[in-house]
Coordinates of C-alpha atoms in Angstrom, one line a residue:
M158 CA 0.0 -0.2 0.1
S159 CA 1.2 3.3 -0.7
D160 CA 2.0 6.2 1.4
F161 CA 0.3 8.7 -1.0
R162 CA -2.9 7.0 -0.8
Y163 CA -5.5 8.9 0.9
P164 CA -9.1 7.5 1.8
L165 CA -12.1 9.8 0.6
V166 CA -13.6 9.6 4.1
S167 CA -10.2 11.8 5.1
I168 CA -11.1 14.4 2.5
D169 CA -13.4 16.6 3.9
D170 CA -15.6 20.1 2.9
A171 CA -12.6 22.1 3.7
G172 CA -10.5 19.5 1.2
L173 CA -7.1 17.8 2.2
E174 CA -3.7 20.1 2.0
I175 CA -0.5 18.3 0.9
A176 CA 2.8 18.9 1.3
A177 CA 5.5 16.2 0.6
K178 CA 9.0 15.6 -0.1
I179 CA 9.3 12.4 -1.8
P180 CA 12.2 10.0 -2.9
V181 CA 11.9 9.2 -6.3
S182 CA 13.0 5.6 -5.1
V183 CA 9.5 4.8 -3.2
L184 CA 7.4 6.1 -5.9
H185 CA 8.3 2.5 -8.1
P186 CA 10.7 0.6 -6.2
E187 CA 10.4 -2.1 -9.0
V188 CA 11.6 0.0 -11.7
S189 CA 15.0 -0.2 -12.8
I190 CA 15.2 3.2 -14.8
R191 CA 14.1 5.9 -13.3
P192 CA 14.2 9.6 -14.5
P193 CA 17.5 11.5 -13.0
M194 CA 15.9 13.2 -10.0
R195 CA 16.4 12.3 -6.2
E196 CA 13.5 13.5 -4.7
V197 CA 9.9 15.5 -5.9
L198 CA 8.4 18.0 -4.2
L199 CA 4.7 18.0 -4.0
D200 CA 2.5 21.1 -2.8
G201 CA -1.6 20.7 -3.5
R202 CA -5.0 19.8 -2.3
L203 CA -7.6 17.5 -2.7
D204 CA -11.0 18.4 -3.0
K205 CA -14.1 16.0 -3.8
V206 CA -16.6 17.4 -6.4
N207 CA -19.8 15.7 -7.3
G208 CA -18.6 12.1 -6.2
D209 CA -15.0 12.9 -8.2
V210 CA -11.4 13.8 -6.4
F211 CA -9.7 16.8 -7.7
F212 CA -6.0 17.5 -7.0
R213 CA -4.6 20.9 -7.8
G214 CA -1.3 21.6 -6.7
R215 CA 2.4 22.1 -7.9
I216 CA 5.4 19.3 -8.6
S217 CA 9.1 20.5 -8.4
G218 CA 12.3 19.1 -8.6
T219 CA 15.7 18.9 -10.5
Y220 CA 16.6 16.3 -13.0
V221 CA 20.4 15.8 -12.8
R222 CA 22.7 14.1 -15.6
P223 CA 25.6 14.4 -17.6
C224 CA 25.8 16.9 -20.7
D225 CA 24.8 15.3 -23.5
R226 CA 27.6 17.0 -25.0
C227 CA 30.4 17.3 -22.7
L228 CA 29.0 14.8 -20.0
T229 CA 29.2 17.6 -17.2
E230 CA 27.1 16.9 -14.3
T231 CA 24.2 19.4 -15.3
C232 CA 20.9 20.3 -13.5
E233 CA 17.3 21.3 -15.0
R234 CA 14.2 22.5 -12.8
L235 CA 10.9 20.5 -12.9
D236 CA 8.0 23.3 -11.7
I237 CA 5.4 22.8 -13.1
Q238 CA 1.5 23.3 -12.1
V239 CA -0.7 20.1 -11.9
T240 CA -4.6 19.3 -12.2
W241 CA -5.5 15.3 -11.7
I242 CA -9.3 14.1 -11.5
F243 CA -10.1 10.8 -9.8
S244 CA -13.3 9.3 -10.8
N245 CA -15.0 6.0 -10.6
T246 CA -16.3 6.7 -14.1
C247 CA -13.9 6.0 -17.0
P248 CA -14.6 8.0 -20.2
E249 CA -13.6 4.8 -22.9
Q250 CA -16.3 2.9 -20.8
D251 CA -19.4 5.5 -21.5
T252 CA -18.2 7.2 -24.3
G253 CA -15.4 5.0 -26.4
E254 CA -13.3 8.2 -26.3
E255 CA -9.6 8.3 -25.4
P256 CA -9.3 9.3 -21.6
D257 CA -8.2 12.4 -20.5
D258 CA -4.4 12.1 -19.5
R259 CA -5.0 14.2 -16.0
L260 CA -7.8 11.0 -15.3
Y261 CA -7.2 8.4 -13.1
S262 CA -9.5 6.0 -11.2
I263 CA -10.7 5.5 -7.6
E264 CA -9.4 2.8 -6.2
G265 CA -11.7 -0.2 -5.2
D266 CA -11.2 0.8 -1.1
D267 CA -12.4 4.5 -2.2
S268 CA -9.1 6.0 -2.1
V269 CA -6.9 8.3 -4.2
D270 CA -3.5 7.1 -4.9
L271 CA -1.0 9.9 -6.1
V272 CA 2.0 7.4 -7.2
Q273 CA 0.8 7.1 -10.8
P274 CA 0.1 10.9 -11.5
I275 CA 3.5 11.9 -9.8
W276 CA 5.3 9.4 -12.0
D277 CA 4.0 10.4 -15.2
E278 CA 4.6 14.1 -14.6
I279 CA 8.3 13.5 -13.7
A280 CA 8.7 10.7 -16.4
L281 CA 7.1 12.7 -19.1
G282 CA 8.7 15.9 -18.0
E283 CA 12.2 14.6 -18.0
P284 CA 14.0 16.6 -20.8
R285 CA 15.2 14.9 -23.4
R286 CA 18.1 16.7 -24.0
M287 CA 20.3 18.6 -21.5
L288 CA 23.4 20.8 -21.9
C289 CA 25.4 22.4 -19.2
S290 CA 25.2 25.6 -21.6
P291 CA 23.5 26.3 -24.9
D292 CA 27.0 27.2 -26.5
C293 CA 28.4 23.9 -24.9
R294 CA 31.5 23.1 -27.3
G295 CA 31.2 19.5 -26.3
L296 CA 34.2 16.7 -26.3
C297 CA 36.7 16.4 -28.9
P298 CA 35.8 13.6 -31.5
R299 CA 39.5 12.2 -31.9
C300 CA 41.2 12.6 -28.0
G301 CA 38.0 13.3 -25.9
E302 CA 39.3 16.4 -24.3
N303 CA 36.4 18.5 -23.1
L304 CA 36.4 21.6 -25.3
N305 CA 34.9 23.9 -23.0
L306 CA 37.9 23.6 -20.6
V307 CA 40.9 23.5 -23.1
N308 CA 41.6 23.8 -26.8
C309 CA 43.3 20.0 -27.6
N310 CA 45.8 20.0 -30.6
C311 CA 44.1 17.5 -32.7
D312 CA 43.6 19.9 -35.1
Q313 CA 47.5 21.0 -35.2
K314 CA 48.3 17.6 -36.1
T315 CA 47.2 16.9 -39.3
N316 CA 49.1 16.1 -42.5
G317 CA 47.6 17.3 -46.1
G318 CA 44.1 17.4 -44.3
H319 CA 44.5 14.0 -42.9
S320 CA 44.7 13.2 -39.5
D321 CA 47.1 11.3 -37.6
L322 CA 44.7 9.7 -35.5
E323 CA 42.1 7.4 -37.0
T324 CA 38.7 8.8 -37.1
G325 CA 35.7 7.2 -34.9
L326 CA 34.0 5.7 -37.9
K327 CA 37.6 4.5 -39.3
Q328 CA 38.0 2.9 -36.2
L329 CA 34.5 1.4 -36.1
A330 CA 35.3 -0.5 -39.5
A331 CA 38.7 -1.8 -38.3
L332 CA 36.3 -3.8 -35.8
Y333 CA 34.6 -5.4 -38.8
P334 CA 37.1 -6.4 -41.7
E335 CA 34.5 -9.2 -42.5
L336 CA 31.8 -6.3 -43.6
K337 CA 34.3 -4.6 -46.1
N338 CA 34.5 -7.3 -48.7
R339 CA 30.3 -6.8 -48.5
M340 CA 30.2 -3.3 -49.4
K341 CA 28.6 -2.2 -52.7
P342 CA 30.4 0.4 -54.6
E343 CA 28.7 3.5 -54.7
E344 CA 26.6 4.7 -58.1

């Protein structure tokens, strides 16, 4: 049973205020790949309206993972307003329409569980690309130096426009010499 399950009887006419700091690892402990966030802050209110339950509030936290160009640890904030609806009726059963992304079922024991909505928000809110800065220069493709910190000498080691060091694709091709004979000439 979830620590973020609230029985409907605990939500009175004044609503139920919720403020919690939640470790992401407790949301879905069986999941091996989690969004790169240690904890999420949840602040909001549960209200009953005509048999349904509404949660209105805010989710915030910080994603931490390596920069996609230079591998330096990078942070990006998540701070969003959310509205979730918990209902006993599912629209796909009633009308055949697609359900709203913010519509969740009231549990069989007449409670609402906030775990899935929280997980959905942090998983879907994770940035696809994280950069330490918009003008990040990344890593040198030849020597691997972080070009934001140093200027490598790879460009000075060229002979007649060809590098003394093998390029990444040539190194990859060298690992599979049997494919060289199967390549078709370009037309």
